[in-house]
Short mmCIF file of C-alpha atoms in Angstrom, two decimals:
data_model
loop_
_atom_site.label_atom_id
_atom_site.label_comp_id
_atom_site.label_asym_id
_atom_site.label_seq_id
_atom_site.Cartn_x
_atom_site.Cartn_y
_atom_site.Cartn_z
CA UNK N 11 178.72 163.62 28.91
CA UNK N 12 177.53 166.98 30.08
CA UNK N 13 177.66 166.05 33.58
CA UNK N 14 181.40 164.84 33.29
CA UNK N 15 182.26 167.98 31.63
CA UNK N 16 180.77 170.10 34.73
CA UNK N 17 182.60 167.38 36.94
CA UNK N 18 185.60 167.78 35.58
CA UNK N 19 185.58 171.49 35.71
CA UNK N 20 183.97 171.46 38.66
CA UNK N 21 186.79 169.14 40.28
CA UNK N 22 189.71 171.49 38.41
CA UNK N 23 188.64 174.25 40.24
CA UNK N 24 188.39 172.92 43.60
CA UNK N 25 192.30 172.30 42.88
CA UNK N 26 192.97 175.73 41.56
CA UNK N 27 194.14 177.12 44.90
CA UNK N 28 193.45 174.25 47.62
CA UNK N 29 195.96 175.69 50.30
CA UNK N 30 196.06 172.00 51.62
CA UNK N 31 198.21 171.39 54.31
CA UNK N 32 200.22 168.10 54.05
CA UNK N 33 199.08 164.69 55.52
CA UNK N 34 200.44 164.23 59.02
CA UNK N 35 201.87 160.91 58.20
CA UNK N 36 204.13 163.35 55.13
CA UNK N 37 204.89 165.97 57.35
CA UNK N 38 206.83 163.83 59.83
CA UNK N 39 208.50 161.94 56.88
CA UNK N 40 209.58 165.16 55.41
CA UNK N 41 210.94 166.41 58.87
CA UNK N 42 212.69 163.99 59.77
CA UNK N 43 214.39 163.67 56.24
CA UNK N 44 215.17 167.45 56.09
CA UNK N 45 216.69 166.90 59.49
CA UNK N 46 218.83 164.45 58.14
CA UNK N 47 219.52 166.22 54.99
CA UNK N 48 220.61 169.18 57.57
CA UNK N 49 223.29 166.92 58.72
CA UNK N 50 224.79 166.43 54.80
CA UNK N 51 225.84 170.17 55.22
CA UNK N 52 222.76 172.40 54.60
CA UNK N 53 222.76 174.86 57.59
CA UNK N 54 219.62 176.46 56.79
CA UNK N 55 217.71 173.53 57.77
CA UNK N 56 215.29 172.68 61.03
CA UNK N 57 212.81 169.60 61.14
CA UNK N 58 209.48 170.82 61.99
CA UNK N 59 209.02 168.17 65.10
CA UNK N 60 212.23 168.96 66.78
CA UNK N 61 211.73 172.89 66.68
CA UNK N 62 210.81 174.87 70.16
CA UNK N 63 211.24 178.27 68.57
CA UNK N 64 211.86 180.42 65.32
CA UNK N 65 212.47 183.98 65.89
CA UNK N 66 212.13 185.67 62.42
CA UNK N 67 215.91 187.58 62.27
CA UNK N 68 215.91 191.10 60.92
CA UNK N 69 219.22 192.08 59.38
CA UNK N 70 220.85 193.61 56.11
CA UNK N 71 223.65 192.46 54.23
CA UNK N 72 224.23 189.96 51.61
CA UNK N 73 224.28 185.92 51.87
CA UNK N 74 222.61 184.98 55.03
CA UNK N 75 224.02 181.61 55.26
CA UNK N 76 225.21 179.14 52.64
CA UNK N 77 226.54 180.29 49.12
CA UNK N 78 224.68 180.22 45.98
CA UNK N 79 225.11 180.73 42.19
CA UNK N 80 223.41 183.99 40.97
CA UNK N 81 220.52 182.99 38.57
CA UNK N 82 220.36 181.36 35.66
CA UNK N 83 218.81 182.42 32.82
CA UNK N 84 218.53 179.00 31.30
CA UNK N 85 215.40 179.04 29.80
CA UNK N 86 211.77 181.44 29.39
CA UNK N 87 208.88 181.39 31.76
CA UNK N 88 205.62 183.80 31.83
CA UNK N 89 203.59 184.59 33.90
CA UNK N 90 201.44 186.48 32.04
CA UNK N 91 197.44 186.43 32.70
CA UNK N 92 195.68 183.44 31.40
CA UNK N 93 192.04 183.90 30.27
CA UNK N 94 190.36 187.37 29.58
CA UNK N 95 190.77 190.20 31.35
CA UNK N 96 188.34 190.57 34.00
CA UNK N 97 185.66 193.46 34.02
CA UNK N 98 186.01 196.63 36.47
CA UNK N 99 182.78 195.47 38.04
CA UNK N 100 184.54 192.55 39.44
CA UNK N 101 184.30 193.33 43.39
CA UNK N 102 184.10 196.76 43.46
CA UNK N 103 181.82 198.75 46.26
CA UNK N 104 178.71 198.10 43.96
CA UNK N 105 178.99 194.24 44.96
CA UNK N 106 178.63 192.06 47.86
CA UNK N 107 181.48 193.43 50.35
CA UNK N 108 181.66 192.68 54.42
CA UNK N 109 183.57 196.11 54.74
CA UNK N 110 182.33 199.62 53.91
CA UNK N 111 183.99 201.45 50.62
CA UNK N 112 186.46 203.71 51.37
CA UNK N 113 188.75 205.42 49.24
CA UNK N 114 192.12 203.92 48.34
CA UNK N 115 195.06 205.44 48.73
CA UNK N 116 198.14 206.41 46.17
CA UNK N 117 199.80 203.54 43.98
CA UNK N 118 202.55 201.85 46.50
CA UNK N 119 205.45 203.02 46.26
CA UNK N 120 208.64 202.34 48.46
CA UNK N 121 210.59 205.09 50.03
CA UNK T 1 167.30 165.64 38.19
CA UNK T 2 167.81 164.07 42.00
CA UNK T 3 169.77 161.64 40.44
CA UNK T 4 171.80 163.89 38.11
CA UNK T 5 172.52 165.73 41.17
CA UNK T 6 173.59 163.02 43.63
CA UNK T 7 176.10 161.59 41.08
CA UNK T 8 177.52 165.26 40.26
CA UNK T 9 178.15 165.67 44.18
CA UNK T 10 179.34 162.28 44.40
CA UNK T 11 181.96 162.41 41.39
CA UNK T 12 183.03 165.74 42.42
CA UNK T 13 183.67 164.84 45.84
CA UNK T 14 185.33 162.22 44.38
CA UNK T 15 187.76 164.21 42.84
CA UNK T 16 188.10 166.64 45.04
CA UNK T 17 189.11 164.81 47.88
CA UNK T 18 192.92 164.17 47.53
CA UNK T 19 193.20 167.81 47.07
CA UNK T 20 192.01 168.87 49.89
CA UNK T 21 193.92 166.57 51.71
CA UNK T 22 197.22 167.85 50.66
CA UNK T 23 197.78 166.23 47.03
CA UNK T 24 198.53 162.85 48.72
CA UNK T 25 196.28 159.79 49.08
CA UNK T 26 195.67 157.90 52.41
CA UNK T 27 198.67 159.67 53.81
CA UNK T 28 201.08 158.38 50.78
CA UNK T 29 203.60 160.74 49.67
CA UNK T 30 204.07 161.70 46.49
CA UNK T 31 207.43 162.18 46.17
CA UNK T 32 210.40 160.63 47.74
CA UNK T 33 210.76 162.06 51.30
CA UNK T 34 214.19 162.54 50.53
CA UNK T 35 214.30 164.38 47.73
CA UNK T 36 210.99 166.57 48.89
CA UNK T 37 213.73 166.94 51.78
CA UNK T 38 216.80 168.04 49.47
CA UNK T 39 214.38 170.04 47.26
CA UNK T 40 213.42 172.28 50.77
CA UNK T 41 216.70 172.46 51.54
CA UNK T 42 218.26 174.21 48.08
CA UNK T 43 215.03 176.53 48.38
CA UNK T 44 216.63 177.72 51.49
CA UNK T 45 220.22 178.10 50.22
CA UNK T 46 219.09 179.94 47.39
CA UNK T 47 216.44 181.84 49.51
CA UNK T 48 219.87 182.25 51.98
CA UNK T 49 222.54 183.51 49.55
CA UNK T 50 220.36 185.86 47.83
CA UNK T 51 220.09 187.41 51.76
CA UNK T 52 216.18 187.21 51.71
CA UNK T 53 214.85 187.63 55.17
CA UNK T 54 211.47 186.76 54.00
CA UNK T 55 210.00 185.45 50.77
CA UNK T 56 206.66 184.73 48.84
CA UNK T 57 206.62 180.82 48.16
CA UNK T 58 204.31 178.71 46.15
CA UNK T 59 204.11 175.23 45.22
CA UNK T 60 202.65 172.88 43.21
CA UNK T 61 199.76 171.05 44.92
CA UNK T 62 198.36 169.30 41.70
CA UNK T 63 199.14 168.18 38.30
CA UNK T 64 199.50 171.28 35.93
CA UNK T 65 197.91 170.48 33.33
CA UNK T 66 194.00 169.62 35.26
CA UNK T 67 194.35 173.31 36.81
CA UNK T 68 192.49 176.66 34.67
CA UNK T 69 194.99 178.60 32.77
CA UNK T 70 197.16 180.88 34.56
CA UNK T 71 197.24 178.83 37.78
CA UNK T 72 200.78 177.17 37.80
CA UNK T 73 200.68 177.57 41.73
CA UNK T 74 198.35 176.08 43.91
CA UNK T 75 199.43 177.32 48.08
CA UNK T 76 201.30 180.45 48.97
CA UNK T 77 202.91 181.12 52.11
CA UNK T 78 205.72 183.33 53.74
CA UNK T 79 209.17 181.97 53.81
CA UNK T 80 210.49 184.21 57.30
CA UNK T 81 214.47 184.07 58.20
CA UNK T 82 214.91 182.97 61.78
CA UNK T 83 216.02 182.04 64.42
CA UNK T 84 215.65 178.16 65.11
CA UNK T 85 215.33 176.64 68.64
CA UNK T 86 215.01 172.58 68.43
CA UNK T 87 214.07 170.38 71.74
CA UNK T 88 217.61 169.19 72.55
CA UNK T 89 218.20 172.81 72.86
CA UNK T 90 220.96 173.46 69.88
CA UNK T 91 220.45 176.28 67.64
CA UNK T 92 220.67 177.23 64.10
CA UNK T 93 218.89 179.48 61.39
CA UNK T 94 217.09 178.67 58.67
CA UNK T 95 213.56 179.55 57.13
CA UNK T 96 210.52 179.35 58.86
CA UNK T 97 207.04 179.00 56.64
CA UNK T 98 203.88 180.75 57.68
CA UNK T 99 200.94 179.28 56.33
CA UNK T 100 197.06 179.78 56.25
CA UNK T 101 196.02 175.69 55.30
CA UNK T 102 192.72 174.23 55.34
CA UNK T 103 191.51 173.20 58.29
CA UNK T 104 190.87 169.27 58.55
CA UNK T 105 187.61 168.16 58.77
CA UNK T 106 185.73 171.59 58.15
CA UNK T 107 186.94 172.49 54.91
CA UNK T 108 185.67 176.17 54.70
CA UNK T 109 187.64 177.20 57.79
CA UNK T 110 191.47 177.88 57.76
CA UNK T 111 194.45 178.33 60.16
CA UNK T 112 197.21 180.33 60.11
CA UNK T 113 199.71 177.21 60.82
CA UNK T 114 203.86 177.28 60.97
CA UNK T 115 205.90 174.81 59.59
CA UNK T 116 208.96 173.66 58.08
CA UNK T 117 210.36 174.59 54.25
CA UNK T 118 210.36 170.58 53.94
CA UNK T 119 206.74 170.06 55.11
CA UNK T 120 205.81 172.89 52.78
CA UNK T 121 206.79 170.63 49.94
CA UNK T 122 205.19 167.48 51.35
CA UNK T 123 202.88 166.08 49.06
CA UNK T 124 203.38 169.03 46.09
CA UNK T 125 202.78 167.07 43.00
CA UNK T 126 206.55 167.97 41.51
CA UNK T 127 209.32 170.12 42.45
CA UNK T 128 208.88 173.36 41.37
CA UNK T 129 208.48 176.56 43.16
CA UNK T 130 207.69 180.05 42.52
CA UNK T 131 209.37 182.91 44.27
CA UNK T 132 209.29 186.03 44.76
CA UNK T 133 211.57 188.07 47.07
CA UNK T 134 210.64 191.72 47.75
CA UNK T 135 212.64 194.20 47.66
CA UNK T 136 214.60 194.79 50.51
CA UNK T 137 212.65 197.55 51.94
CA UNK T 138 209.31 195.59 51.94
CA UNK T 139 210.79 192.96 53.36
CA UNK T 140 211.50 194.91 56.26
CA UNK T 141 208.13 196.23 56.00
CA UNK T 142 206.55 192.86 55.90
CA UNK T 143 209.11 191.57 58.72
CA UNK T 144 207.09 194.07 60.76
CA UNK T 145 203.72 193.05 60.12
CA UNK T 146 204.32 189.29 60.63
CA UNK T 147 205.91 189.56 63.84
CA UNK T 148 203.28 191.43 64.98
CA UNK T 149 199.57 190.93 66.01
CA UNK T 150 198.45 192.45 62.77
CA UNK T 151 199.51 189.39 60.70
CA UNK T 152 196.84 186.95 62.60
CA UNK T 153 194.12 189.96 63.03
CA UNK T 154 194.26 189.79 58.87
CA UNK T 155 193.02 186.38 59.12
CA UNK T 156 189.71 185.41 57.96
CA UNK T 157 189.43 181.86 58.79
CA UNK T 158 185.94 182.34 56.11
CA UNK T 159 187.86 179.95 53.48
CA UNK T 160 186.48 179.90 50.05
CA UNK T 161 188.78 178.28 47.49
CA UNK T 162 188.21 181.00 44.97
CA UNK T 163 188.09 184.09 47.44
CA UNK T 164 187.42 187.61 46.12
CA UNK T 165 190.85 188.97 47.48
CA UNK T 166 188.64 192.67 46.73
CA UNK T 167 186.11 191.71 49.28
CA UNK T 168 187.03 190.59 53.01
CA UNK T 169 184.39 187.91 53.00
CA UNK T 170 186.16 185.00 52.26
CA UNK T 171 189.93 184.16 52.38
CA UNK T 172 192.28 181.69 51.08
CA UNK T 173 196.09 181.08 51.32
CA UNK T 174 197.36 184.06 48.56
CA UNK T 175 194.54 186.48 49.41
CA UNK T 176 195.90 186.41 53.27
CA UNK T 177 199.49 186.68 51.36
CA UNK T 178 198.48 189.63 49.19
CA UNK T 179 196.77 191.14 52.65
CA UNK T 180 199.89 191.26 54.79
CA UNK T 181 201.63 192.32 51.41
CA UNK T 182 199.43 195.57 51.42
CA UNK T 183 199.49 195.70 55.24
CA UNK T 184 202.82 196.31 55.29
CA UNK T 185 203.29 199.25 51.63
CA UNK T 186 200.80 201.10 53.29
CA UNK T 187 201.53 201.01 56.93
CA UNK T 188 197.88 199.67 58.30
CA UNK T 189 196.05 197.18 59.83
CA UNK T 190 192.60 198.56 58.72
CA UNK T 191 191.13 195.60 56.44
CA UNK T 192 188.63 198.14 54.65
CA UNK T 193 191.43 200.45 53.98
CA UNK T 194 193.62 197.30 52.69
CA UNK T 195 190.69 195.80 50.40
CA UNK T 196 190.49 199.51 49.03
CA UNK T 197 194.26 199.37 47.57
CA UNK T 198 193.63 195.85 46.59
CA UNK T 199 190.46 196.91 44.06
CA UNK T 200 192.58 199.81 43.27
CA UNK T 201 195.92 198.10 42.37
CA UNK T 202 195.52 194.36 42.07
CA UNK T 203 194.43 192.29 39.11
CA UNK T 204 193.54 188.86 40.33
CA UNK T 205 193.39 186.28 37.67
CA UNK T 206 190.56 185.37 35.95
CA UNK T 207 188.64 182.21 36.93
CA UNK T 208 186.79 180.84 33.82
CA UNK T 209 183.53 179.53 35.57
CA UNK T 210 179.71 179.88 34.25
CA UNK T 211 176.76 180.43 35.84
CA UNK T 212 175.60 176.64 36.14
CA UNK T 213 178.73 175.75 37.96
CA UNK T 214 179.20 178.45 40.23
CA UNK T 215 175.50 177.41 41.54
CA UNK T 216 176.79 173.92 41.70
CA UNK T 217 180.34 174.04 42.98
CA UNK T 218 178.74 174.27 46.55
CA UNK T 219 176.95 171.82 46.41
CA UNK T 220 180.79 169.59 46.66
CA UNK T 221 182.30 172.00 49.05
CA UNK T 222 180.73 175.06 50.46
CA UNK T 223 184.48 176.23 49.73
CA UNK T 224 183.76 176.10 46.67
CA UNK T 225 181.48 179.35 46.93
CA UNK T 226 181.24 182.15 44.91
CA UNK T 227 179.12 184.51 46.30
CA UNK T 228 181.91 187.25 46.77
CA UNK T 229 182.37 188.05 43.56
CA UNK T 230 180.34 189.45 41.06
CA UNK T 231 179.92 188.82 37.36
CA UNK T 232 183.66 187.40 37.15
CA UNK T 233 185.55 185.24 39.01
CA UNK T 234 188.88 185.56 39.81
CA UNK T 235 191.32 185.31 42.92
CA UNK T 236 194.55 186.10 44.06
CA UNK T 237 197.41 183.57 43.15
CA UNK T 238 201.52 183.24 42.93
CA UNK T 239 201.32 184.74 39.65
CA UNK T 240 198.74 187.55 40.02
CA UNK T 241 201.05 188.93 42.95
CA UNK T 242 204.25 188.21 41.47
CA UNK T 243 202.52 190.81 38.65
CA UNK T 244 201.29 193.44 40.84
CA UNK T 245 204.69 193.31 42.49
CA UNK T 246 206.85 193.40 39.79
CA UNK T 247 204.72 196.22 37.84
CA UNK T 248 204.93 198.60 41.35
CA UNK T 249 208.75 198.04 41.41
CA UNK T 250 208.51 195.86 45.12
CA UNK T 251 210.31 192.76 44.10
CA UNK T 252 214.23 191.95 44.01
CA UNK T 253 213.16 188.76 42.32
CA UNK T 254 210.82 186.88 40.81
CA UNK T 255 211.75 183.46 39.60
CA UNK T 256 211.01 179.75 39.44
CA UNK T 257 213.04 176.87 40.96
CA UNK T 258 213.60 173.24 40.39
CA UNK T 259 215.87 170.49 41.39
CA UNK T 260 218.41 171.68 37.98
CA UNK T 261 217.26 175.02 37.28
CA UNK T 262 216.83 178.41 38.09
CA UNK T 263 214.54 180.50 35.96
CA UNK T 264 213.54 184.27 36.00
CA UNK T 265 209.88 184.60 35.32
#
């Protein structure tokens, strides 16, 4: 029983934060579905297979493309930290670090 | 004990598995194409009307209720505003998703990897995403760093599932998203000077793991290391920035989406 509780737990973590990229079989399904979804009026829309190019666009102003309703404040979410708050010796200088310690600088703030 | 062992490795690769392989089995969706599809696509028009040129992203890689508490989220990327190119040569603008995923067949390395807002939702478990949009004057900041060569010089392709985002020896998917993120409020590309403002500023969420699994867990994945952190565990995720961003006054919003609702976390 112990060893299916370790499993488990074990297993749950491994999930926690997988960064898995999706299954080349899904990724051209999806593509070729957004493209097609594109079509149905979305404008902000490019299928991954078809695309040569994507210059990131820096510019102000409101709506960049298609309208949308404001947010809706239709119900509560949190995310407020789960489990105990951790320790200040959690990965400080004192512990195993590839980089030397150096001081950090003021809280950020935006000008 | 040699038999304890091989069944513990055996069950947990097992389980683990699937997940690494981008919440889908043999290649089988999850979820409709289509709607995984229309899903992406309302991301973007919301992402688009709120006149984000880049956003923080998550998804939901797993079933909720088999992660620790306080993980909702399980991959993070950068949704960038761009300029769109296809093959046949037509043009159009739309959201562009950078990504640091698992690499295939050597699980403890990681690539930094572009794709589409649609394959970014292939194979989440349900439709649900987490957002956060800086304020506008990050964004700008951030626009910066990811168009230039600092954005891939913060990559560690060292991937440990449950990376110390304090330490630079290990990396996953939020702790490269929280690294650009300080990149760009504090003007640098110097990683120790970055990892400094991190252990300063940043609470990464606790990881509830004991000693006699963290000197297991590697023994399924060598991902699955701990040997960055110290007494505690814990790691950057969606929610751990979206906190550190809201409580420094650097996000315009931070909400959750679905296919009927819109909710401000």
């Amino acid at each position: 029983m112990q060893t299916i509780k370790i499993t488990v737990t074990l297993a749950t973590l491994a999930l926690a934060a997988a960064c898995a990229a999706p299954s080349t079989q899904h990724t051209a399904q999806s593509a070729n579905h957004s493209a097609q979804a594109a079509s149905h009026g979305a404008a902000a829309v490019a299928s991954g297979a078809a695309t040569v190019s994507a210059v990131p666009i820096i510019a102000s102003g409101a709506a960049l493309s298609v309208s949308g309703a404001a947010i809706e404040s239709v119900g509560t979410a949190s995310i407020a930290v789960g489990g105990e708050v951790l320790d200040a010796g959690l990965g400080t200088c004192k512990t195993v670090q590839t980089v030397p310690c150096v001081a950090p600088d003021a809280l950020p703030r935006l000008d | 004990m040699k038999r304890f062992f091989a069944l513990l490795v055996a069950a947990i690769t097992a389980f683990t598995t699937p997940a690494f392989a981008g919440s889908s089995a043999a290649g089988h969706p999850v979820l409709p194409a289509d709607e995984v599809a229309a899903f992406a696509n309302r991301v973007q028009r919301d992402l688009a009307s709120r006149g984000a040129n880049v956003a923080i992203v998550s998804r939901v890689g797993r079933d909720p209720s088999v992660l620790p508490d306080g993980i909702d989220y399980t991959h993070v990327a950068f949704w960038v505003y761009a300029q769109i190119t296809r093959a046949d040569g037509s043009t159009g603008q739309g959201y562009r998703v950078y990504n640091l995923y698992q690499r295939e067949g050597d699980l403890t390395q990681s690539d930094l990897v572009q794709d589409t807002p649609a394959d970014f939702f292939a194979g989440a478990h349900s439709l649900d995403a987490g957002v956060i949009i800086p304020d506008p004057r990050l964004q700008r900041k951030l626009l910066a760093v990811i168009a230039s060569p600092t954005y891939a010089a913060l990559h560690n392709v060292n991937y440990s599932v449950l990376a110390n985002p304090r330490t630079a020896q290990f990396q996953n998917c939020t702790e490269h998203t929280l690294d650009v993120v300080m990149a760009a409020l504090y003007d640098t590309d110097d990683r120790a000077k970055i990892k400094a403002n991190i252990a300063a500023y940043f609470t990464p969420q606790p990881v509830p793991i004991n000693g006699l699994q963290r000197l297991l867990a590697p023994a399924a994945s060598q991902a699955l290391t701990t040997v960055d952190h110290g007494a505690q565990v814990g790691t950057a995720t969606f929610g751990s920035i979206a906190r550190f961003m809201g409580d420094n006054d650097l996000a315009a919003e931070i909400y959750r989406i679905t296919p009927t609702a819109l909710t401000r976390f």
